[in-house]
Amino acid sequence: RPFLGKLVAKQALLGTPGCGCQPLTLAVRNISFSPRQVTSDASFHSVSFSETDHPKVLITGGLGQLGVGLAKLLRKRFGKNNVILSDIRKPPSNVFHSGPFIYSDILDYKNLREIVVNNRITWLVHYSALLSAVGEANVALARSVNITGLHNILDIAAEHGLRLFVPSTIGAFGPTSPRNPTPDLCVQRPRTIYGVSKVHAELMGEYYHHRYGLDFRCLRYPGIISADSMPGGGTTDYAVQIFHDAIKSGKFECNLKHDTRLPMMYIDDCLRATLEVMEAPTDTLTMRTYNINAMSFTPEELAQELQKQMPLEVTYDVDHVRQAIADSWPMNFDDSNARKDWGWKHDYDLPELVQTMLNYFGTDTRMARAN
Ligand SMILES: NC(=O)C1=CN([C@@H]2O[C@H](COP(=O)(O)OP(=O)(O)OC[C@H]3O[C@@H](n4cnc5c(N)ncnc54)[C@H](O)[C@@H]3O)[C@@H](O)[C@H]2O)C=CC1
Ligand SMILES: CC(=O)[C@H](N)C(=O)O
């Protein structure tokens, strides 16, 4: 592929007094058509391991709602030591002892590169982000982590020939997008820093794919519901919290209106979709960013499904920031391209989701409350 790495690196060095990394990095960054710090033998193949080998995976932001579950799934498939979890937080001891964990701040480009090189990483799953509600509460940090951090990830992935997965979200759409259903390709004018940063990620990833041959893969996730991990500050968090509060007290105060319809998915479907799209043969992918969908419900419908199993009293105290976000997001997601191209199929609809969540928390707790 036409890549001007050698030339760029040389130009950067010529303009560099001495041999420090910082001036080199800055000089390369000023050349707009190339990722920084390009070496002459950098390869830009979509997969840099032989087809019979397992990939060597790095997951960034791995201690959030989704990362630990993904590591578990990938380790089952590729072997414990072939999947490295990373984050800037201290891992709980069960996570620390379940497989390789490493500190990695995605804002530290040199540290990221060192991890990728020293561990011969071939797949990068980039989960670090600030979600929609916390992003609105700290726009500067969200911009830095979600946008500057992504730039580091893209450059590292392009320079080292990695296959890169970056999740996007229903939050990448806005009030002027068609909401019911929302197709893959339509107007995207989100009104949150989270949404803006995710549209940026989609477009930058696709640009690097077309410009440099980066093997970029992206799924737009719905709100994800999990039993053994808590959400990190999003608009769809209520759909996890309701289970915890129902089991603890039989009462739940919802911060969205009763009729707010949003696309949702059980975590097992989300993680399986991620593995499937990462393993999909390149020629099946007609796009690089796909919607994926499973179900769509309102707080009232979720509560009614739970009430079939246990007593639950629901009240509403609307959080206006979250409500405004939810009102601008898709109500239903059209994922027909994912189903057609690489065979996406969800397993969990609303009744299975509720049953599985309750099973996780234990029948005993439920029966005790009912009596
Ligand atoms: N959970 C959901 O419902 C959905 C998640 N997604 C996306 O999936 C990805 C993972 O989501 P979650 O696990 O729910 O997020 P989360 O908010 O639970 O976890 C994000 C992690 O990123 C880490 N992080 C923050 N700053 C960092 C930095 N400078 N360097 C390295 N790590 C840093 C945090 O410590 C945290 O553990 C995110 O990109 C999110 O946008 C997309 C749609 C839905
Ligand atoms: C749907 C998402 O991206 C996330 N759960 C959020 O609500 O911010």
Short mmCIF file of C-alpha atoms and ligand atoms in Angstrom, two decimals:
data_model
loop_
_atom_site.label_atom_id
_atom_site.label_comp_id
_atom_site.label_asym_id
_atom_site.label_seq_id
_atom_site.Cartn_x
_atom_site.Cartn_y
_atom_site.Cartn_z
CA ARG A 1 0.00 0.00 0.00
CA PRO A 2 1.29 3.49 -0.73
CA PHE A 3 2.62 4.64 2.59
CA LEU A 4 5.11 7.41 3.02
CA GLY A 5 6.49 6.21 6.32
CA LYS A 6 10.18 6.22 5.48
CA LEU A 7 10.04 9.66 3.97
CA VAL A 8 7.99 11.05 6.82
CA ALA A 9 10.27 9.62 9.49
CA LYS A 10 13.29 11.04 7.68
CA GLN A 11 11.75 14.48 7.34
CA ALA A 12 10.84 14.43 10.96
CA LEU A 13 14.36 13.53 11.99
CA LEU A 14 15.88 16.22 9.79
CA GLY A 15 13.82 18.82 11.55
CA THR A 16 14.75 17.49 14.98
CA PRO A 17 17.53 18.93 17.09
CA GLY A 18 19.28 15.99 18.80
CA CYS A 19 17.45 12.72 18.98
CA GLY A 20 14.63 13.09 21.54
CA CYS A 21 11.36 11.30 20.96
CA GLN A 22 9.19 14.30 21.69
CA PRO A 23 10.37 16.53 18.80
CA LEU A 24 10.19 13.56 16.44
CA THR A 25 6.64 12.85 17.47
CA LEU A 26 5.63 16.49 17.11
CA ALA A 27 7.29 16.81 13.74
CA VAL A 28 5.54 13.73 12.36
CA ARG A 29 2.22 14.85 13.77
CA ASN A 30 2.54 18.10 11.83
CA ILE A 31 2.57 16.16 8.58
CA SER A 32 -1.09 15.72 8.11
CA PHE A 33 -1.17 12.64 5.90
CA SER A 34 0.65 10.18 8.13
CA PRO A 35 0.42 8.60 11.54
CA ARG A 36 3.32 9.66 13.72
CA GLN A 37 6.54 7.81 14.47
CA VAL A 38 6.46 5.65 11.37
CA THR A 39 9.34 3.25 10.92
CA SER A 40 10.65 2.07 7.59
CA ASP A 41 9.62 -1.53 8.09
CA ALA A 42 6.17 -0.87 9.52
CA SER A 43 3.74 -3.26 7.92
CA PHE A 44 0.17 -2.31 7.19
CA HIS A 45 -1.36 -5.68 6.66
CA SER A 46 -4.72 -6.37 8.14
CA VAL A 47 -3.46 -9.34 10.15
CA SER A 48 0.16 -9.67 11.14
CA PHE A 49 -0.09 -13.20 12.56
CA SER A 50 -0.40 -16.36 10.52
CA GLU A 51 -3.93 -17.69 10.17
CA THR A 52 -3.14 -20.68 12.36
CA ASP A 53 -1.79 -18.57 15.23
CA HIS A 54 -3.93 -17.03 17.89
CA PRO A 55 -4.12 -13.27 17.95
CA LYS A 56 -2.42 -11.49 20.84
CA VAL A 57 -5.04 -9.12 22.19
CA LEU A 58 -4.80 -5.90 24.22
CA ILE A 59 -8.00 -4.48 25.73
CA THR A 60 -7.86 -0.83 26.84
CA GLY A 61 -10.25 0.51 29.49
CA GLY A 62 -10.73 -3.11 30.46
CA LEU A 63 -12.00 -2.62 34.01
CA GLY A 64 -15.31 -1.03 32.98
CA GLN A 65 -18.66 -2.70 32.45
CA LEU A 66 -17.58 -4.66 29.38
CA GLY A 67 -13.84 -5.35 29.45
CA VAL A 68 -13.59 -8.12 32.04
CA GLY A 69 -16.34 -10.15 30.33
CA LEU A 70 -14.69 -9.69 26.95
CA ALA A 71 -11.32 -10.83 28.34
CA LYS A 72 -13.00 -13.95 29.73
CA LEU A 73 -14.58 -14.78 26.37
CA LEU A 74 -11.41 -14.13 24.37
CA ARG A 75 -9.24 -16.06 26.82
CA LYS A 76 -11.52 -19.06 26.47
CA ARG A 77 -11.00 -18.88 22.73
CA PHE A 78 -7.36 -17.82 22.39
CA GLY A 79 -5.76 -18.86 25.68
CA LYS A 80 -5.34 -17.01 28.96
CA ASN A 81 -1.98 -15.45 28.22
CA ASN A 82 -2.96 -14.19 24.77
CA VAL A 83 -5.36 -11.58 26.14
CA ILE A 84 -4.07 -8.62 28.16
CA LEU A 85 -6.46 -6.42 30.09
CA SER A 86 -5.36 -2.86 30.76
CA ASP A 87 -6.73 0.20 32.54
CA ILE A 88 -5.63 3.12 34.71
CA ARG A 89 -7.50 1.74 37.72
CA LYS A 90 -6.37 -0.88 40.20
CA PRO A 91 -7.87 -4.27 39.35
CA PRO A 92 -9.81 -6.22 41.98
CA SER A 93 -7.89 -9.30 43.03
CA ASN A 94 -10.11 -11.81 41.18
CA VAL A 95 -9.47 -9.92 37.93
CA PHE A 96 -5.76 -9.53 38.65
CA HIS A 97 -5.40 -13.25 39.21
CA SER A 98 -7.50 -14.34 36.24
CA GLY A 99 -4.97 -13.42 33.55
CA PRO A 100 -2.47 -10.77 32.41
CA PHE A 101 -3.25 -7.22 33.55
CA ILE A 102 -1.17 -4.17 32.80
CA TYR A 103 -1.38 -0.43 33.57
CA SER A 104 -2.02 1.61 30.47
CA ASP A 105 -3.14 5.21 30.14
CA ILE A 106 -4.27 5.71 26.54
CA LEU A 107 -3.14 9.32 26.74
CA ASP A 108 0.45 8.08 27.11
CA TYR A 109 1.45 7.26 23.56
CA LYS A 110 4.94 5.94 24.34
CA ASN A 111 3.65 3.62 27.03
CA LEU A 112 1.00 2.25 24.67
CA ARG A 113 3.57 1.64 21.97
CA GLU A 114 5.86 -0.13 24.44
CA ILE A 115 3.05 -2.47 25.49
CA VAL A 116 2.14 -3.28 21.89
CA VAL A 117 5.77 -3.91 20.91
CA ASN A 118 6.86 -5.85 24.00
CA ASN A 119 3.82 -8.12 23.93
CA ARG A 120 3.66 -8.52 20.15
CA ILE A 121 0.03 -7.39 20.15
CA THR A 122 -1.95 -8.12 16.96
CA TRP A 123 -5.51 -7.19 17.99
CA LEU A 124 -6.41 -4.06 19.90
CA VAL A 125 -9.86 -3.67 21.48
CA HIS A 126 -10.22 -0.06 22.51
CA TYR A 127 -12.76 0.22 25.32
CA SER A 128 -11.48 3.30 27.22
CA ALA A 129 -14.02 6.10 27.12
CA LEU A 130 -16.16 8.44 29.20
CA LEU A 131 -19.81 7.56 28.62
CA SER A 132 -22.70 9.92 27.84
CA ALA A 133 -23.74 11.20 31.27
CA VAL A 134 -20.26 11.47 32.82
CA GLY A 135 -19.02 13.00 29.57
CA GLU A 136 -21.54 15.85 29.89
CA ALA A 137 -20.38 16.37 33.48
CA ASN A 138 -16.72 16.63 32.39
CA VAL A 139 -16.47 17.70 28.78
CA ALA A 140 -12.74 18.52 28.83
CA LEU A 141 -11.82 15.08 30.15
CA ALA A 142 -14.23 13.34 27.76
CA ARG A 143 -12.70 15.23 24.84
CA SER A 144 -9.24 14.24 25.94
CA VAL A 145 -9.91 10.55 26.61
CA ASN A 146 -12.40 9.95 23.80
CA ILE A 147 -10.71 12.00 21.07
CA THR A 148 -7.01 12.48 21.89
CA GLY A 149 -6.84 8.95 23.29
CA LEU A 150 -8.41 7.59 20.11
CA HIS A 151 -5.78 9.37 18.00
CA ASN A 152 -3.05 7.57 19.95
CA ILE A 153 -4.82 4.25 19.43
CA LEU A 154 -5.29 4.79 15.69
CA ASP A 155 -1.66 5.70 15.16
CA ILE A 156 -0.35 2.77 17.19
CA ALA A 157 -2.69 0.38 15.37
CA ALA A 158 -1.74 1.69 11.92
CA GLU A 159 1.98 1.67 12.64
CA HIS A 160 2.01 -1.86 13.98
CA GLY A 161 -0.45 -3.44 11.54
CA LEU A 162 -3.02 -4.26 14.23
CA ARG A 163 -6.62 -5.25 13.76
CA LEU A 164 -8.46 -2.54 15.70
CA PHE A 165 -11.91 -2.72 17.27
CA VAL A 166 -13.49 0.50 18.56
CA PRO A 167 -17.07 0.35 19.81
CA SER A 168 -19.47 3.09 18.85
CA THR A 169 -22.96 3.52 20.24
CA ILE A 170 -26.60 4.43 19.68
CA GLY A 171 -25.35 7.76 21.12
CA ALA A 172 -23.59 8.50 17.83
CA PHE A 173 -26.99 9.60 16.48
CA GLY A 174 -28.92 12.74 17.36
CA PRO A 175 -32.31 14.43 17.18
CA THR A 176 -32.13 14.89 13.40
CA SER A 177 -31.38 11.20 12.76
CA PRO A 178 -34.30 8.90 11.90
CA ARG A 179 -35.15 7.32 15.26
CA ASN A 180 -37.48 4.45 14.51
CA PRO A 181 -35.66 2.64 13.08
CA THR A 182 -32.17 4.14 12.75
CA PRO A 183 -30.23 2.76 9.77
CA ASP A 184 -26.44 2.45 9.48
CA LEU A 185 -26.12 5.38 7.13
CA CYS A 186 -28.06 8.53 7.92
CA VAL A 187 -27.64 12.02 9.40
CA GLN A 188 -25.46 11.88 12.55
CA ARG A 189 -25.61 15.09 14.52
CA PRO A 190 -25.31 14.00 18.19
CA ARG A 191 -25.65 16.63 20.91
CA THR A 192 -23.32 15.08 23.52
CA ILE A 193 -19.52 15.16 23.66
CA TYR A 194 -19.73 11.36 23.90
CA GLY A 195 -21.71 11.13 20.65
CA VAL A 196 -19.50 13.65 18.87
CA SER A 197 -16.38 11.73 19.92
CA LYS A 198 -17.89 8.43 18.72
CA VAL A 199 -18.84 9.83 15.29
CA HIS A 200 -15.28 11.12 15.14
CA ALA A 201 -13.99 7.63 15.98
CA GLU A 202 -16.15 6.03 13.28
CA LEU A 203 -14.99 8.50 10.65
CA MET A 204 -11.31 8.48 11.65
CA GLY A 205 -11.23 4.68 11.73
CA GLU A 206 -12.83 4.46 8.32
CA TYR A 207 -10.45 7.13 7.00
CA TYR A 208 -7.40 5.22 8.28
CA HIS A 209 -8.83 2.09 6.70
CA HIS A 210 -9.16 3.70 3.28
CA ARG A 211 -6.02 5.83 3.52
CA TYR A 212 -3.59 3.44 5.21
CA GLY A 213 -5.24 0.03 5.04
CA LEU A 214 -5.86 -0.10 8.82
CA ASP A 215 -8.06 -3.11 9.62
CA PHE A 216 -10.60 -1.04 11.57
CA ARG A 217 -13.81 -2.70 12.79
CA CYS A 218 -16.57 -0.93 14.67
CA LEU A 219 -19.96 -1.90 16.08
CA ARG A 220 -22.51 0.56 17.36
CA TYR A 221 -23.64 -1.03 20.63
CA PRO A 222 -27.10 -0.44 22.17
CA GLY A 223 -27.31 0.07 25.96
CA ILE A 224 -25.65 -3.00 27.50
CA ILE A 225 -27.16 -4.89 30.44
CA SER A 226 -24.98 -7.05 32.66
CA ALA A 227 -25.32 -8.71 36.04
CA ASP A 228 -21.73 -9.01 37.25
CA SER A 229 -20.43 -5.57 36.25
CA MET A 230 -21.80 -2.08 36.78
CA PRO A 231 -22.21 0.59 34.09
CA GLY A 232 -19.82 3.53 34.04
CA GLY A 233 -22.13 6.58 33.87
CA GLY A 234 -24.38 6.38 30.84
CA THR A 235 -27.97 7.19 29.95
CA THR A 236 -29.02 3.53 29.75
CA ASP A 237 -27.67 2.68 33.25
CA TYR A 238 -31.19 2.52 34.73
CA ALA A 239 -31.74 -0.80 32.95
CA VAL A 240 -29.00 -2.40 35.10
CA GLN A 241 -29.76 -0.53 38.32
CA ILE A 242 -33.40 -1.65 38.30
CA PHE A 243 -32.33 -5.29 38.87
CA HIS A 244 -30.08 -4.42 41.82
CA ASP A 245 -32.72 -2.23 43.47
CA ALA A 246 -35.55 -4.68 42.80
CA ILE A 247 -33.62 -7.44 44.53
CA LYS A 248 -32.35 -5.29 47.38
CA SER A 249 -35.49 -3.36 48.27
CA GLY A 250 -38.31 -4.19 45.85
CA LYS A 251 -38.36 -0.51 44.92
CA PHE A 252 -36.81 1.43 42.05
CA GLU A 253 -36.70 5.14 41.24
CA CYS A 254 -36.14 5.60 37.52
CA ASN A 255 -34.31 8.66 36.16
CA LEU A 256 -35.92 8.39 32.69
CA LYS A 257 -39.61 8.80 31.81
CA HIS A 258 -41.73 5.64 31.79
CA ASP A 259 -42.14 5.68 28.00
CA THR A 260 -38.52 6.34 26.94
CA ARG A 261 -37.78 3.68 24.34
CA LEU A 262 -34.13 2.75 23.74
CA PRO A 263 -32.31 -0.15 22.04
CA MET A 264 -30.75 -2.55 24.57
CA MET A 265 -28.70 -5.76 24.55
CA TYR A 266 -27.62 -8.41 27.04
CA ILE A 267 -23.85 -8.40 27.57
CA ASP A 268 -23.29 -11.95 26.26
CA ASP A 269 -24.76 -10.96 22.88
CA CYS A 270 -22.63 -7.81 22.79
CA LEU A 271 -19.36 -9.61 23.55
CA ARG A 272 -20.12 -12.44 21.12
CA ALA A 273 -20.88 -9.87 18.38
CA THR A 274 -17.53 -8.26 19.08
CA LEU A 275 -15.65 -11.54 18.72
CA GLU A 276 -17.65 -12.45 15.60
CA VAL A 277 -16.98 -9.19 13.80
CA MET A 278 -13.28 -9.41 14.73
CA GLU A 279 -13.13 -12.92 13.25
CA ALA A 280 -15.23 -12.14 10.18
CA PRO A 281 -13.31 -12.65 6.92
CA THR A 282 -12.40 -9.27 5.46
CA ASP A 283 -14.33 -9.90 2.25
CA THR A 284 -17.63 -10.29 4.16
CA LEU A 285 -17.40 -6.76 5.52
CA THR A 286 -19.04 -4.35 3.10
CA MET A 287 -18.76 -1.61 5.75
CA ARG A 288 -16.47 -0.92 8.69
CA THR A 289 -19.11 0.43 11.12
CA TYR A 290 -22.26 -1.62 11.78
CA ASN A 291 -25.34 -1.16 13.97
CA ILE A 292 -26.11 -4.23 16.09
CA ASN A 293 -29.43 -4.73 17.81
CA ALA A 294 -31.29 -7.16 20.05
CA MET A 295 -34.34 -5.60 21.74
CA SER A 296 -35.90 -2.24 22.44
CA PHE A 297 -37.98 -1.34 25.49
CA THR A 298 -39.18 1.43 27.81
CA PRO A 299 -38.62 1.53 31.60
CA GLU A 300 -42.29 0.65 32.03
CA GLU A 301 -42.01 -2.44 29.81
CA LEU A 302 -38.86 -3.59 31.62
CA ALA A 303 -40.55 -3.09 34.99
CA GLN A 304 -43.62 -5.06 33.83
CA GLU A 305 -41.43 -7.97 32.73
CA LEU A 306 -39.70 -7.95 36.13
CA GLN A 307 -43.04 -7.74 37.96
CA LYS A 308 -44.01 -11.07 36.36
CA GLN A 309 -41.27 -12.58 38.54
CA MET A 310 -41.21 -10.51 41.72
CA PRO A 311 -42.92 -7.62 43.52
CA LEU A 312 -41.51 -4.26 42.39
CA GLU A 313 -42.65 -0.70 42.96
CA VAL A 314 -41.39 1.83 40.40
CA THR A 315 -41.44 5.61 40.74
CA TYR A 316 -40.06 8.22 38.37
CA ASP A 317 -37.78 11.14 39.19
CA VAL A 318 -36.53 12.36 35.83
CA ASP A 319 -32.93 13.50 35.42
CA HIS A 320 -33.23 16.20 32.77
CA VAL A 321 -29.74 15.78 31.36
CA ARG A 322 -30.20 12.05 30.83
CA GLN A 323 -33.76 12.48 29.54
CA ALA A 324 -32.68 15.03 26.92
CA ILE A 325 -29.95 12.64 25.78
CA ALA A 326 -32.33 9.67 25.60
CA ASP A 327 -34.90 11.72 23.67
CA SER A 328 -32.31 12.35 20.97
CA TRP A 329 -31.23 8.73 20.60
CA PRO A 330 -32.63 5.92 18.42
CA MET A 331 -35.74 4.11 19.64
CA ASN A 332 -35.10 1.10 17.40
CA PHE A 333 -31.93 0.12 15.63
CA ASP A 334 -31.80 -1.29 12.08
CA ASP A 335 -28.99 -3.87 12.06
CA SER A 336 -29.93 -5.64 8.81
CA ASN A 337 -26.48 -5.05 7.29
CA ALA A 338 -24.72 -6.85 10.17
CA ARG A 339 -27.18 -9.75 9.84
CA LYS A 340 -26.67 -9.95 6.08
CA ASP A 341 -22.89 -9.43 5.87
CA TRP A 342 -21.41 -11.45 8.73
CA GLY A 343 -24.40 -13.34 10.09
CA TRP A 344 -25.18 -11.36 13.25
CA LYS A 345 -28.03 -12.87 15.29
CA HIS A 346 -28.95 -12.00 18.87
CA ASP A 347 -29.92 -14.67 21.43
CA TYR A 348 -31.62 -12.58 24.14
CA ASP A 349 -34.95 -10.77 23.90
CA LEU A 350 -36.58 -9.04 26.88
CA PRO A 351 -38.03 -12.16 28.64
CA GLU A 352 -34.74 -14.11 28.35
CA LEU A 353 -32.81 -11.06 29.52
CA VAL A 354 -34.91 -10.67 32.67
CA GLN A 355 -34.83 -14.39 33.44
CA THR A 356 -31.06 -14.58 32.97
CA MET A 357 -30.41 -11.54 35.15
CA LEU A 358 -32.63 -12.90 37.92
CA ASN A 359 -31.02 -16.33 37.67
CA TYR A 360 -27.63 -14.70 38.14
CA PHE A 361 -28.75 -12.95 41.32
CA GLY A 362 -30.23 -16.19 42.61
CA THR A 363 -33.68 -17.68 43.00
CA ASP A 364 -33.36 -17.72 46.80
CA THR A 365 -33.15 -13.95 47.04
CA ARG A 366 -36.17 -13.67 44.81
CA MET A 367 -38.31 -16.14 46.71
CA ALA A 368 -37.36 -14.51 50.00
CA ARG A 369 -38.59 -11.16 48.75
CA ALA A 370 -41.79 -12.57 47.31
CA ASN A 371 -42.74 -14.12 50.67
N1 LIG B 1 -21.79 -0.15 28.33
C1 LIG B 1 -22.59 0.26 27.34
O1 LIG B 1 -23.83 0.27 27.47
C2 LIG B 1 -22.00 0.72 26.06
C3 LIG B 1 -20.65 0.85 25.88
N2 LIG B 1 -20.14 1.29 24.68
C4 LIG B 1 -18.71 1.49 24.53
O2 LIG B 1 -18.00 0.35 24.96
C5 LIG B 1 -16.77 0.74 25.58
C6 LIG B 1 -16.67 0.12 26.95
O3 LIG B 1 -17.78 0.56 27.69
P1 LIG B 1 -17.91 0.31 29.26
O4 LIG B 1 -17.11 -0.84 29.68
O5 LIG B 1 -19.35 0.35 29.55
O6 LIG B 1 -17.27 1.68 29.82
P2 LIG B 1 -16.91 2.03 31.34
O7 LIG B 1 -17.17 3.48 31.52
O8 LIG B 1 -17.54 1.09 32.27
O9 LIG B 1 -15.33 1.77 31.36
C7 LIG B 1 -14.42 2.59 30.69
C8 LIG B 1 -13.04 2.35 31.26
O10 LIG B 1 -12.14 3.27 30.63
C9 LIG B 1 -11.14 3.56 31.59
N3 LIG B 1 -10.42 4.80 31.27
C10 LIG B 1 -10.78 6.07 31.47
N4 LIG B 1 -9.78 6.91 31.13
C11 LIG B 1 -8.77 6.13 30.68
C12 LIG B 1 -7.46 6.40 30.20
N5 LIG B 1 -6.98 7.66 30.12
N6 LIG B 1 -6.68 5.36 29.84
C13 LIG B 1 -7.15 4.08 29.92
N7 LIG B 1 -8.36 3.77 30.38
C14 LIG B 1 -9.17 4.79 30.76
C15 LIG B 1 -11.90 3.69 32.91
O11 LIG B 1 -11.02 3.51 34.01
C16 LIG B 1 -12.93 2.58 32.77
O12 LIG B 1 -12.53 1.40 33.42
C17 LIG B 1 -16.77 2.27 25.60
O13 LIG B 1 -15.98 2.75 24.52
C18 LIG B 1 -18.22 2.63 25.39
O14 LIG B 1 -18.36 3.86 24.72
C19 LIG B 1 -20.94 1.61 23.63
C20 LIG B 1 -22.30 1.51 23.76
C21 LIG B 1 -22.93 0.99 24.94
C1 LIG B 2 -25.55 3.50 25.10
C2 LIG B 2 -24.23 3.94 25.60
O1 LIG B 2 -23.37 4.26 24.82
C3 LIG B 2 -23.99 4.03 27.06
N1 LIG B 2 -24.57 2.95 27.79
C4 LIG B 2 -24.54 5.34 27.58
O2 LIG B 2 -25.73 5.32 27.99
O3 LIG B 2 -23.83 6.34 27.52
#
